Amino acid sequence: QVQLVESGGGLVQAGASLRLSCVGSRRTFSRNAMGWFRQSPGKEREFVAAISAESDSTYIAASVKERFTISRDNGKATVYLQMNRLKPEGRAIYSCASRDGSPRRDLYEYWGRGTQVTVSA
């Protein structure tokens, strides 16, 4: 019932940066923890990052923590994923998700449809 809409994906060269956005409903967004996940064909969905409702706690997957950051703007009901120094293996559909509680690496209730990120070598 919660609508989440991602944007900002596209085709970039390896080493480039990209910022993804995910917009939710202002009515519920500020109370929810938000997460970012990615999935490539033939692979399981992978946790990327998560952030608490008040931005007082963040989690970044070890594989991307030196290059990716997560942030949010509750006034805009938007969570961001800043991706720097993208690698070809970062090609995936990136989805945001929400849960009414603490951030974690799984067990999210609502999911966006995702935005495609393609990284050329």
PDB file of N, CA, C and O in Angstrom, residues 9-82:
ATOM      1  N   GLY A   9      18.662   6.241 -12.127  1.00  0.00           N
ATOM      2  CA  GLY A   9      19.484   5.242 -12.775  1.00  0.00           C
ATOM      3  C   GLY A   9      19.832   5.648 -14.193  1.00  0.00           C
ATOM      4  O   GLY A   9      19.292   6.606 -14.745  1.00  0.00           O
ATOM      5  N   GLY A  10      20.749   4.906 -14.781  1.00  0.00           N
ATOM      6  CA  GLY A  10      21.157   5.202 -16.138  1.00  0.00           C
ATOM      7  C   GLY A  10      22.407   4.447 -16.513  1.00  0.00           C
ATOM      8  O   GLY A  10      22.844   3.546 -15.802  1.00  0.00           O
ATOM      9  N   LEU A  11      22.967   4.823 -17.642  1.00  0.00           N
ATOM     10  CA  LEU A  11      24.182   4.209 -18.163  1.00  0.00           C
ATOM     11  C   LEU A  11      25.359   5.139 -17.917  1.00  0.00           C
ATOM     12  O   LEU A  11      25.338   6.296 -18.356  1.00  0.00           O
ATOM     13  N   VAL A  12      26.361   4.633 -17.225  1.00  0.00           N
ATOM     14  CA  VAL A  12      27.562   5.410 -16.942  1.00  0.00           C
ATOM     15  C   VAL A  12      28.791   4.546 -17.170  1.00  0.00           C
ATOM     16  O   VAL A  12      28.713   3.323 -17.217  1.00  0.00           O
ATOM     17  N   GLN A  13      29.924   5.208 -17.299  1.00  0.00           N
ATOM     18  CA  GLN A  13      31.183   4.501 -17.432  1.00  0.00           C
ATOM     19  C   GLN A  13      31.752   4.156 -16.064  1.00  0.00           C
ATOM     20  O   GLN A  13      31.471   4.830 -15.070  1.00  0.00           O
ATOM     21  N   ALA A  14      32.545   3.109 -16.021  1.00  0.00           N
ATOM     22  CA  ALA A  14      33.211   2.741 -14.781  1.00  0.00           C
ATOM     23  C   ALA A  14      33.996   3.925 -14.237  1.00  0.00           C
ATOM     24  O   ALA A  14      34.658   4.646 -14.981  1.00  0.00           O
ATOM     25  N   GLY A  15      33.897   4.111 -12.927  1.00  0.00           N
ATOM     26  CA  GLY A  15      34.549   5.224 -12.278  1.00  0.00           C
ATOM     27  C   GLY A  15      33.664   6.439 -12.098  1.00  0.00           C
ATOM     28  O   GLY A  15      34.017   7.345 -11.337  1.00  0.00           O
ATOM     29  N   ALA A  16      32.527   6.468 -12.763  1.00  0.00           N
ATOM     30  CA  ALA A  16      31.618   7.602 -12.667  1.00  0.00           C
ATOM     31  C   ALA A  16      30.765   7.522 -11.410  1.00  0.00           C
ATOM     32  O   ALA A  16      30.762   6.515 -10.702  1.00  0.00           O
ATOM     33  N   SER A  17      30.041   8.591 -11.146  1.00  0.00           N
ATOM     34  CA  SER A  17      29.157   8.677  -9.992  1.00  0.00           C
ATOM     35  C   SER A  17      27.714   8.802 -10.432  1.00  0.00           C
ATOM     36  O   SER A  17      27.415   9.276 -11.530  1.00  0.00           O
ATOM     37  N   LEU A  18      26.835   8.389  -9.553  1.00  0.00           N
ATOM     38  CA  LEU A  18      25.408   8.451  -9.817  1.00  0.00           C
ATOM     39  C   LEU A  18      24.690   8.587  -8.482  1.00  0.00           C
ATOM     40  O   LEU A  18      25.108   7.978  -7.494  1.00  0.00           O
ATOM     41  N   ARG A  19      23.635   9.372  -8.464  1.00  0.00           N
ATOM     42  CA  ARG A  19      22.830   9.493  -7.260  1.00  0.00           C
ATOM     43  C   ARG A  19      21.413   9.030  -7.538  1.00  0.00           C
ATOM     44  O   ARG A  19      20.726   9.578  -8.402  1.00  0.00           O
ATOM     45  N   LEU A  20      20.983   8.032  -6.797  1.00  0.00           N
ATOM     46  CA  LEU A  20      19.638   7.517  -6.905  1.00  0.00           C
ATOM     47  C   LEU A  20      18.738   8.176  -5.875  1.00  0.00           C
ATOM     48  O   LEU A  20      19.175   8.520  -4.779  1.00  0.00           O
ATOM     49  N   SER A  21      17.478   8.338  -6.228  1.00  0.00           N
ATOM     50  CA  SER A  21      16.482   8.890  -5.327  1.00  0.00           C
ATOM     51  C   SER A  21      15.306   7.943  -5.223  1.00  0.00           C
ATOM     52  O   SER A  21      14.993   7.221  -6.166  1.00  0.00           O
ATOM     53  N   CYS A  22      14.664   7.961  -4.093  1.00  0.00           N
ATOM     54  CA  CYS A  22      13.462   7.180  -3.874  1.00  0.00           C
ATOM     55  C   CYS A  22      12.484   8.040  -3.101  1.00  0.00           C
ATOM     56  O   CYS A  22      12.784   8.482  -1.984  1.00  0.00           O
ATOM     57  N   VAL A  23      11.329   8.278  -3.690  1.00  0.00           N
ATOM     58  CA  VAL A  23      10.322   9.152  -3.099  1.00  0.00           C
ATOM     59  C   VAL A  23       9.176   8.327  -2.555  1.00  0.00           C
ATOM     60  O   VAL A  23       8.624   7.471  -3.256  1.00  0.00           O
ATOM     61  N   GLY A  24       8.820   8.591  -1.320  1.00  0.00           N
ATOM     62  CA  GLY A  24       7.682   7.947  -0.695  1.00  0.00           C
ATOM     63  C   GLY A  24       6.585   8.952  -0.399  1.00  0.00           C
ATOM     64  O   GLY A  24       6.577  10.062  -0.920  1.00  0.00           O
ATOM     65  N   SER A  25       5.659   8.556   0.445  1.00  0.00           N
ATOM     66  CA  SER A  25       4.566   9.426   0.848  1.00  0.00           C
ATOM     67  C   SER A  25       4.959  10.226   2.080  1.00  0.00           C
ATOM     68  O   SER A  25       5.448   9.669   3.061  1.00  0.00           O
ATOM     69  N   ARG A  26       4.746  11.534   2.018  1.00  0.00           N
ATOM     70  CA  ARG A  26       5.071  12.380   3.169  1.00  0.00           C
ATOM     71  C   ARG A  26       4.276  11.985   4.403  1.00  0.00           C
ATOM     72  O   ARG A  26       4.703  12.244   5.530  1.00  0.00           O
ATOM     73  N   ARG A  27       3.168  11.346   4.214  1.00  0.00           N
ATOM     74  CA  ARG A  27       2.314  10.965   5.332  1.00  0.00           C
ATOM     75  C   ARG A  27       2.963   9.904   6.211  1.00  0.00           C
ATOM     76  O   ARG A  27       2.735   9.876   7.425  1.00  0.00           O
ATOM     77  N   THR A  28       3.769   9.035   5.625  1.00  0.00           N
ATOM     78  CA  THR A  28       4.346   7.915   6.352  1.00  0.00           C
ATOM     79  C   THR A  28       5.868   7.847   6.309  1.00  0.00           C
ATOM     80  O   THR A  28       6.474   7.120   7.088  1.00  0.00           O
ATOM     81  N   PHE A  29       6.505   8.582   5.418  1.00  0.00           N
ATOM     82  CA  PHE A  29       7.923   8.407   5.165  1.00  0.00           C
ATOM     83  C   PHE A  29       8.786   8.638   6.402  1.00  0.00           C
ATOM     84  O   PHE A  29       9.717   7.875   6.676  1.00  0.00           O
ATOM     85  N   SER A  30       8.506   9.679   7.148  1.00  0.00           N
ATOM     86  CA  SER A  30       9.394  10.105   8.220  1.00  0.00           C
ATOM     87  C   SER A  30       9.499   9.105   9.366  1.00  0.00           C
ATOM     88  O   SER A  30      10.449   9.176  10.147  1.00  0.00           O
ATOM     89  N   ARG A  31       8.590   8.183   9.479  1.00  0.00           N
ATOM     90  CA  ARG A  31       8.627   7.200  10.555  1.00  0.00           C
ATOM     91  C   ARG A  31       9.282   5.891  10.132  1.00  0.00           C
ATOM     92  O   ARG A  31       9.486   5.006  10.973  1.00  0.00           O
ATOM     93  N   ASN A  32       9.598   5.756   8.877  1.00  0.00           N
ATOM     94  CA  ASN A  32      10.087   4.487   8.347  1.00  0.00           C
ATOM     95  C   ASN A  32      11.596   4.470   8.164  1.00  0.00           C
ATOM     96  O   ASN A  32      12.193   5.457   7.724  1.00  0.00           O
ATOM     97  N   ALA A  33      12.195   3.343   8.495  1.00  0.00           N
ATOM     98  CA  ALA A  33      13.562   3.084   8.076  1.00  0.00           C
ATOM     99  C   ALA A  33      13.558   2.745   6.590  1.00  0.00           C
ATOM    100  O   ALA A  33      12.607   2.152   6.083  1.00  0.00           O
ATOM    101  N   MET A  34      14.619   3.128   5.906  1.00  0.00           N
ATOM    102  CA  MET A  34      14.703   2.923   4.466  1.00  0.00           C
ATOM    103  C   MET A  34      15.955   2.142   4.113  1.00  0.00           C
ATOM    104  O   MET A  34      16.998   2.303   4.746  1.00  0.00           O
ATOM    105  N   GLY A  35      15.832   1.319   3.103  1.00  0.00           N
ATOM    106  CA  GLY A  35      16.966   0.534   2.640  1.00  0.00           C
ATOM    107  C   GLY A  35      17.089   0.575   1.131  1.00  0.00           C
ATOM    108  O   GLY A  35      16.124   0.850   0.413  1.00  0.00           O
ATOM    109  N   TRP A  36      18.293   0.325   0.674  1.00  0.00           N
ATOM    110  CA  TRP A  36      18.573   0.168  -0.748  1.00  0.00           C
ATOM    111  C   TRP A  36      19.102  -1.242  -0.996  1.00  0.00           C
ATOM    112  O   TRP A  36      19.950  -1.742  -0.237  1.00  0.00           O
ATOM    113  N   PHE A  37      18.614  -1.858  -2.063  1.00  0.00           N
ATOM    114  CA  PHE A  37      19.025  -3.191  -2.464  1.00  0.00           C
ATOM    115  C   PHE A  37      19.307  -3.190  -3.956  1.00  0.00           C
ATOM    116  O   PHE A  37      18.852  -2.314  -4.682  1.00  0.00           O
ATOM    117  N   ARG A  38      20.033  -4.181  -4.397  1.00  0.00           N
ATOM    118  CA  ARG A  38      20.274  -4.321  -5.826  1.00  0.00           C
ATOM    119  C   ARG A  38      20.227  -5.792  -6.215  1.00  0.00           C
ATOM    120  O   ARG A  38      20.504  -6.672  -5.408  1.00  0.00           O
ATOM    121  N   GLN A  39      19.877  -6.024  -7.478  1.00  0.00           N
ATOM    122  CA  GLN A  39      19.778  -7.382  -7.970  1.00  0.00           C
ATOM    123  C   GLN A  39      20.152  -7.438  -9.442  1.00  0.00           C
ATOM    124  O   GLN A  39      19.647  -6.651 -10.245  1.00  0.00           O
ATOM    125  N   SER A  40      21.021  -8.370  -9.773  1.00  0.00           N
ATOM    126  CA  SER A  40      21.419  -8.626 -11.140  1.00  0.00           C
ATOM    127  C   SER A  40      20.785  -9.933 -11.594  1.00  0.00           C
ATOM    128  O   SER A  40      20.460 -10.794 -10.773  1.00  0.00           O
ATOM    129  N   PRO A  41      20.609 -10.130 -12.902  1.00  0.00           N
ATOM    130  CA  PRO A  41      20.024 -11.379 -13.396  1.00  0.00           C
ATOM    131  C   PRO A  41      20.792 -12.598 -12.912  1.00  0.00           C
ATOM    132  O   PRO A  41      22.025 -12.635 -12.964  1.00  0.00           O
ATOM    133  N   GLY A  42      20.057 -13.584 -12.423  1.00  0.00           N
ATOM    134  CA  GLY A  42      20.670 -14.809 -11.955  1.00  0.00           C
ATOM    135  C   GLY A  42      21.279 -14.730 -10.574  1.00  0.00           C
ATOM    136  O   GLY A  42      21.876 -15.711 -10.114  1.00  0.00           O
ATOM    137  N   LYS A  43      21.146 -13.600  -9.916  1.00  0.00           N
ATOM    138  CA  LYS A  43      21.711 -13.436  -8.592  1.00  0.00           C
ATOM    139  C   LYS A  43      20.629 -13.069  -7.591  1.00  0.00           C
ATOM    140  O   LYS A  43      19.574 -12.544  -7.946  1.00  0.00           O
ATOM    141  N   GLU A  44      20.908 -13.352  -6.342  1.00  0.00           N
ATOM    142  CA  GLU A  44      19.984 -12.984  -5.277  1.00  0.00           C
ATOM    143  C   GLU A  44      20.041 -11.488  -5.021  1.00  0.00           C
ATOM    144  O   GLU A  44      21.051 -10.825  -5.293  1.00  0.00           O
ATOM    145  N   ARG A  45      18.961 -10.978  -4.503  1.00  0.00           N
ATOM    146  CA  ARG A  45      18.931  -9.581  -4.119  1.00  0.00           C
ATOM    147  C   ARG A  45      19.962  -9.330  -3.021  1.00  0.00           C
ATOM    148  O   ARG A  45      20.085 -10.108  -2.074  1.00  0.00           O
ATOM    149  N   GLU A  46      20.685  -8.240  -3.153  1.00  0.00           N
ATOM    150  CA  GLU A  46      21.783  -7.921  -2.267  1.00  0.00           C
ATOM    151  C   GLU A  46      21.505  -6.635  -1.510  1.00  0.00           C
ATOM    152  O   GLU A  46      21.122  -5.620  -2.099  1.00  0.00           O
ATOM    153  N   PHE A  47      21.723  -6.667  -0.227  1.00  0.00           N
ATOM    154  CA  PHE A  47      21.608  -5.463   0.582  1.00  0.00           C
ATOM    155  C   PHE A  47      22.725  -4.497   0.250  1.00  0.00           C
ATOM    156  O   PHE A  47      23.884  -4.901   0.100  1.00  0.00           O
ATOM    157  N   VAL A  48      22.379  -3.218   0.162  1.00  0.00           N
ATOM    158  CA  VAL A  48      23.357  -2.189  -0.157  1.00  0.00           C
ATOM    159  C   VAL A  48      23.542  -1.216   1.006  1.00  0.00           C
ATOM    160  O   VAL A  48      24.659  -0.970   1.448  1.00  0.00           O
ATOM    161  N   ALA A  49      22.441  -0.650   1.489  1.00  0.00           N
ATOM    162  CA  ALA A  49      22.530   0.361   2.537  1.00  0.00           C
ATOM    163  C   ALA A  49      21.184   0.533   3.208  1.00  0.00           C
ATOM    164  O   ALA A  49      20.143   0.205   2.642  1.00  0.00           O
ATOM    165  N   ALA A  50      21.210   1.066   4.422  1.00  0.00           N
ATOM    166  CA  ALA A  50      19.976   1.353   5.151  1.00  0.00           C
ATOM    167  C   ALA A  50      20.186   2.554   6.050  1.00  0.00           C
ATOM    168  O   ALA A  50      21.317   2.860   6.456  1.00  0.00           O
ATOM    169  N   ILE A  51      19.087   3.214   6.381  1.00  0.00           N
ATOM    170  CA  ILE A  51      19.146   4.405   7.215  1.00  0.00           C
ATOM    171  C   ILE A  51      17.909   4.465   8.090  1.00  0.00           C
ATOM    172  O   ILE A  51      16.810   4.103   7.665  1.00  0.00           O
ATOM    173  N   SER A  52      18.089   4.924   9.312  1.00  0.00           N
ATOM    174  CA  SER A  52      16.983   5.024  10.247  1.00  0.00           C
ATOM    175  C   SER A  52      16.108   6.219   9.925  1.00  0.00           C
ATOM    176  O   SER A  52      16.463   7.090   9.131  1.00  0.00           O
ATOM    177  N   ALA A  53      14.955   6.278  10.581  1.00  0.00           N
ATOM    178  CA  ALA A  53      13.986   7.332  10.297  1.00  0.00           C
ATOM    179  C   ALA A  53      14.554   8.726  10.521  1.00  0.00           C
ATOM    180  O   ALA A  53      14.260   9.652   9.758  1.00  0.00           O
ATOM    181  N   GLU A  54      15.372   8.886  11.560  1.00  0.00           N
ATOM    182  CA  GLU A  54      15.925  10.196  11.900  1.00  0.00           C
ATOM    183  C   GLU A  54      17.379  10.362  11.467  1.00  0.00           C
ATOM    184  O   GLU A  54      18.040  11.306  11.895  1.00  0.00           O
ATOM    185  N   SER A  55      17.873   9.462  10.656  1.00  0.00           N
ATOM    186  CA  SER A  55      19.234   9.509  10.121  1.00  0.00           C
ATOM    187  C   SER A  55      20.304   9.365  11.196  1.00  0.00           C
ATOM    188  O   SER A  55      21.461   9.726  10.965  1.00  0.00           O
ATOM    189  N   ASP A  56      19.936   8.842  12.352  1.00  0.00           N
ATOM    190  CA  ASP A  56      20.910   8.671  13.424  1.00  0.00           C
ATOM    191  C   ASP A  56      21.649   7.345  13.347  1.00  0.00           C
ATOM    192  O   ASP A  56      22.551   7.091  14.149  1.00  0.00           O
ATOM    193  N   SER A  57      21.283   6.507  12.392  1.00  0.00           N
ATOM    194  CA  SER A  57      21.948   5.225  12.212  1.00  0.00           C
ATOM    195  C   SER A  57      21.938   4.853  10.745  1.00  0.00           C
ATOM    196  O   SER A  57      20.895   4.919  10.088  1.00  0.00           O
ATOM    197  N   THR A  58      23.091   4.478  10.231  1.00  0.00           N
ATOM    198  CA  THR A  58      23.201   4.026   8.849  1.00  0.00           C
ATOM    199  C   THR A  58      24.012   2.741   8.787  1.00  0.00           C
ATOM    200  O   THR A  58      24.871   2.485   9.624  1.00  0.00           O
ATOM    201  N   TYR A  59      23.740   1.960   7.755  1.00  0.00           N
ATOM    202  CA  TYR A  59      24.467   0.723   7.513  1.00  0.00           C
ATOM    203  C   TYR A  59      24.792   0.658   6.031  1.00  0.00           C
ATOM    204  O   TYR A  59      23.935   0.908   5.192  1.00  0.00           O
ATOM    205  N   ILE A  60      26.020   0.315   5.737  1.00  0.00           N
ATOM    206  CA  ILE A  60      26.482   0.209   4.367  1.00  0.00           C
ATOM    207  C   ILE A  60      27.131  -1.155   4.185  1.00  0.00           C
ATOM    208  O   ILE A  60      27.946  -1.572   5.007  1.00  0.00           O
ATOM    209  N   ALA A  61      26.778  -1.837   3.124  1.00  0.00           N
ATOM    210  CA  ALA A  61      27.379  -3.129   2.842  1.00  0.00           C
ATOM    211  C   ALA A  61      28.881  -2.987   2.654  1.00  0.00           C
ATOM    212  O   ALA A  61      29.367  -2.007   2.080  1.00  0.00           O
ATOM    213  N   ALA A  62      29.619  -3.978   3.138  1.00  0.00           N
ATOM    214  CA  ALA A  62      31.071  -3.918   3.077  1.00  0.00           C
ATOM    215  C   ALA A  62      31.586  -3.766   1.653  1.00  0.00           C
ATOM    216  O   ALA A  62      32.609  -3.112   1.420  1.00  0.00           O
ATOM    217  N   SER A  63      30.882  -4.338   0.707  1.00  0.00           N
ATOM    218  CA  SER A  63      31.331  -4.309  -0.671  1.00  0.00           C
ATOM    219  C   SER A  63      31.298  -2.915  -1.296  1.00  0.00           C
ATOM    220  O   SER A  63      31.958  -2.683  -2.311  1.00  0.00           O
ATOM    221  N   VAL A  64      30.540  -1.999  -0.694  1.00  0.00           N
ATOM    222  CA  VAL A  64      30.388  -0.671  -1.285  1.00  0.00           C
ATOM    223  C   VAL A  64      30.648   0.460  -0.306  1.00  0.00           C
ATOM    224  O   VAL A  64      30.575   1.629  -0.695  1.00  0.00           O
ATOM    225  N   LYS A  65      30.976   0.158   0.934  1.00  0.00           N
ATOM    226  CA  LYS A  65      31.008   1.197   1.971  1.00  0.00           C
ATOM    227  C   LYS A  65      32.046   2.280   1.724  1.00  0.00           C
ATOM    228  O   LYS A  65      31.891   3.394   2.228  1.00  0.00           O
ATOM    229  N   GLU A  66      33.071   1.996   0.985  1.00  0.00           N
ATOM    230  CA  GLU A  66      34.079   3.010   0.689  1.00  0.00           C
ATOM    231  C   GLU A  66      33.655   3.921  -0.450  1.00  0.00           C
ATOM    232  O   GLU A  66      34.302   4.945  -0.697  1.00  0.00           O
ATOM    233  N   ARG A  67      32.566   3.573  -1.129  1.00  0.00           N
ATOM    234  CA  ARG A  67      32.159   4.312  -2.317  1.00  0.00           C
ATOM    235  C   ARG A  67      30.729   4.825  -2.274  1.00  0.00           C
ATOM    236  O   ARG A  67      30.413   5.785  -2.975  1.00  0.00           O
ATOM    237  N   PHE A  68      29.866   4.195  -1.504  1.00  0.00           N
ATOM    238  CA  PHE A  68      28.450   4.556  -1.468  1.00  0.00           C
ATOM    239  C   PHE A  68      28.096   5.194  -0.129  1.00  0.00           C
ATOM    240  O   PHE A  68      28.640   4.829   0.915  1.00  0.00           O
ATOM    241  N   THR A  69      27.140   6.125  -0.158  1.00  0.00           N
ATOM    242  CA  THR A  69      26.578   6.692   1.055  1.00  0.00           C
ATOM    243  C   THR A  69      25.062   6.793   0.913  1.00  0.00           C
ATOM    244  O   THR A  69      24.550   6.940  -0.194  1.00  0.00           O
ATOM    245  N   ILE A  70      24.383   6.715   2.040  1.00  0.00           N
ATOM    246  CA  ILE A  70      22.935   6.830   2.059  1.00  0.00           C
ATOM    247  C   ILE A  70      22.544   8.039   2.905  1.00  0.00           C
ATOM    248  O   ILE A  70      23.179   8.329   3.918  1.00  0.00           O
ATOM    249  N   SER A  71      21.514   8.734   2.484  1.00  0.00           N
ATOM    250  CA  SER A  71      21.016   9.885   3.221  1.00  0.00           C
ATOM    251  C   SER A  71      19.528  10.034   2.943  1.00  0.00           C
ATOM    252  O   SER A  71      18.982   9.370   2.053  1.00  0.00           O
ATOM    253  N   ARG A  72      18.875  10.896   3.698  1.00  0.00           N
ATOM    254  CA  ARG A  72      17.453  11.100   3.478  1.00  0.00           C
ATOM    255  C   ARG A  72      17.054  12.522   3.828  1.00  0.00           C
ATOM    256  O   ARG A  72      17.715  13.207   4.609  1.00  0.00           O
ATOM    257  N   ASP A  73      15.950  12.942   3.248  1.00  0.00           N
ATOM    258  CA  ASP A  73      15.357  14.242   3.513  1.00  0.00           C
ATOM    259  C   ASP A  73      13.889  13.988   3.785  1.00  0.00           C
ATOM    260  O   ASP A  73      13.103  13.794   2.854  1.00  0.00           O
ATOM    261  N   ASN A  74      13.531  13.973   5.047  1.00  0.00           N
ATOM    262  CA  ASN A  74      12.151  13.643   5.402  1.00  0.00           C
ATOM    263  C   ASN A  74      11.163  14.704   4.933  1.00  0.00           C
ATOM    264  O   ASN A  74       9.992  14.400   4.687  1.00  0.00           O
ATOM    265  N   GLY A  75      11.620  15.951   4.841  1.00  0.00           N
ATOM    266  CA  GLY A  75      10.751  16.998   4.330  1.00  0.00           C
ATOM    267  C   GLY A  75      10.335  16.768   2.895  1.00  0.00           C
ATOM    268  O   GLY A  75       9.251  17.178   2.478  1.00  0.00           O
ATOM    269  N   LYS A  76      11.197  16.108   2.135  1.00  0.00           N
ATOM    270  CA  LYS A  76      10.903  15.760   0.750  1.00  0.00           C
ATOM    271  C   LYS A  76      10.473  14.312   0.598  1.00  0.00           C
ATOM    272  O   LYS A  76      10.219  13.868  -0.521  1.00  0.00           O
ATOM    273  N   ALA A  77      10.398  13.587   1.703  1.00  0.00           N
ATOM    274  CA  ALA A  77      10.035  12.168   1.686  1.00  0.00           C
ATOM    275  C   ALA A  77      10.910  11.403   0.697  1.00  0.00           C
ATOM    276  O   ALA A  77      10.414  10.587  -0.082  1.00  0.00           O
ATOM    277  N   THR A  78      12.211  11.670   0.745  1.00  0.00           N
ATOM    278  CA  THR A  78      13.134  11.106  -0.226  1.00  0.00           C
ATOM    279  C   THR A  78      14.363  10.527   0.461  1.00  0.00           C
ATOM    280  O   THR A  78      14.925  11.145   1.365  1.00  0.00           O
ATOM    281  N   VAL A  79      14.768   9.354   0.020  1.00  0.00           N
ATOM    282  CA  VAL A  79      16.015   8.752   0.445  1.00  0.00           C
ATOM    283  C   VAL A  79      16.934   8.674  -0.767  1.00  0.00           C
ATOM    284  O   VAL A  79      16.478   8.420  -1.890  1.00  0.00           O
ATOM    285  N   TYR A  80      18.218   8.915  -0.544  1.00  0.00           N
ATOM    286  CA  TYR A  80      19.192   8.962  -1.618  1.00  0.00           C
ATOM    287  C   TYR A  80      20.252   7.883  -1.437  1.00  0.00           C
ATOM    288  O   TYR A  80      20.580   7.489  -0.315  1.00  0.00           O
ATOM    289  N   LEU A  81      20.792   7.451  -2.548  1.00  0.00           N
ATOM    290  CA  LEU A  81      21.961   6.591  -2.550  1.00  0.00           C
ATOM    291  C   LEU A  81      22.992   7.222  -3.471  1.00  0.00           C
ATOM    292  O   LEU A  81      22.805   7.253  -4.687  1.00  0.00           O
ATOM    293  N   GLN A  82      24.043   7.758  -2.880  1.00  0.00           N
ATOM    294  CA  GLN A  82      25.131   8.338  -3.647  1.00  0.00           C
ATOM    295  C   GLN A  82      26.142   7.249  -3.957  1.00  0.00           C
ATOM    296  O   GLN A  82      26.701   6.644  -3.042  1.00  0.00           O
TER     297      GLN A  82
END
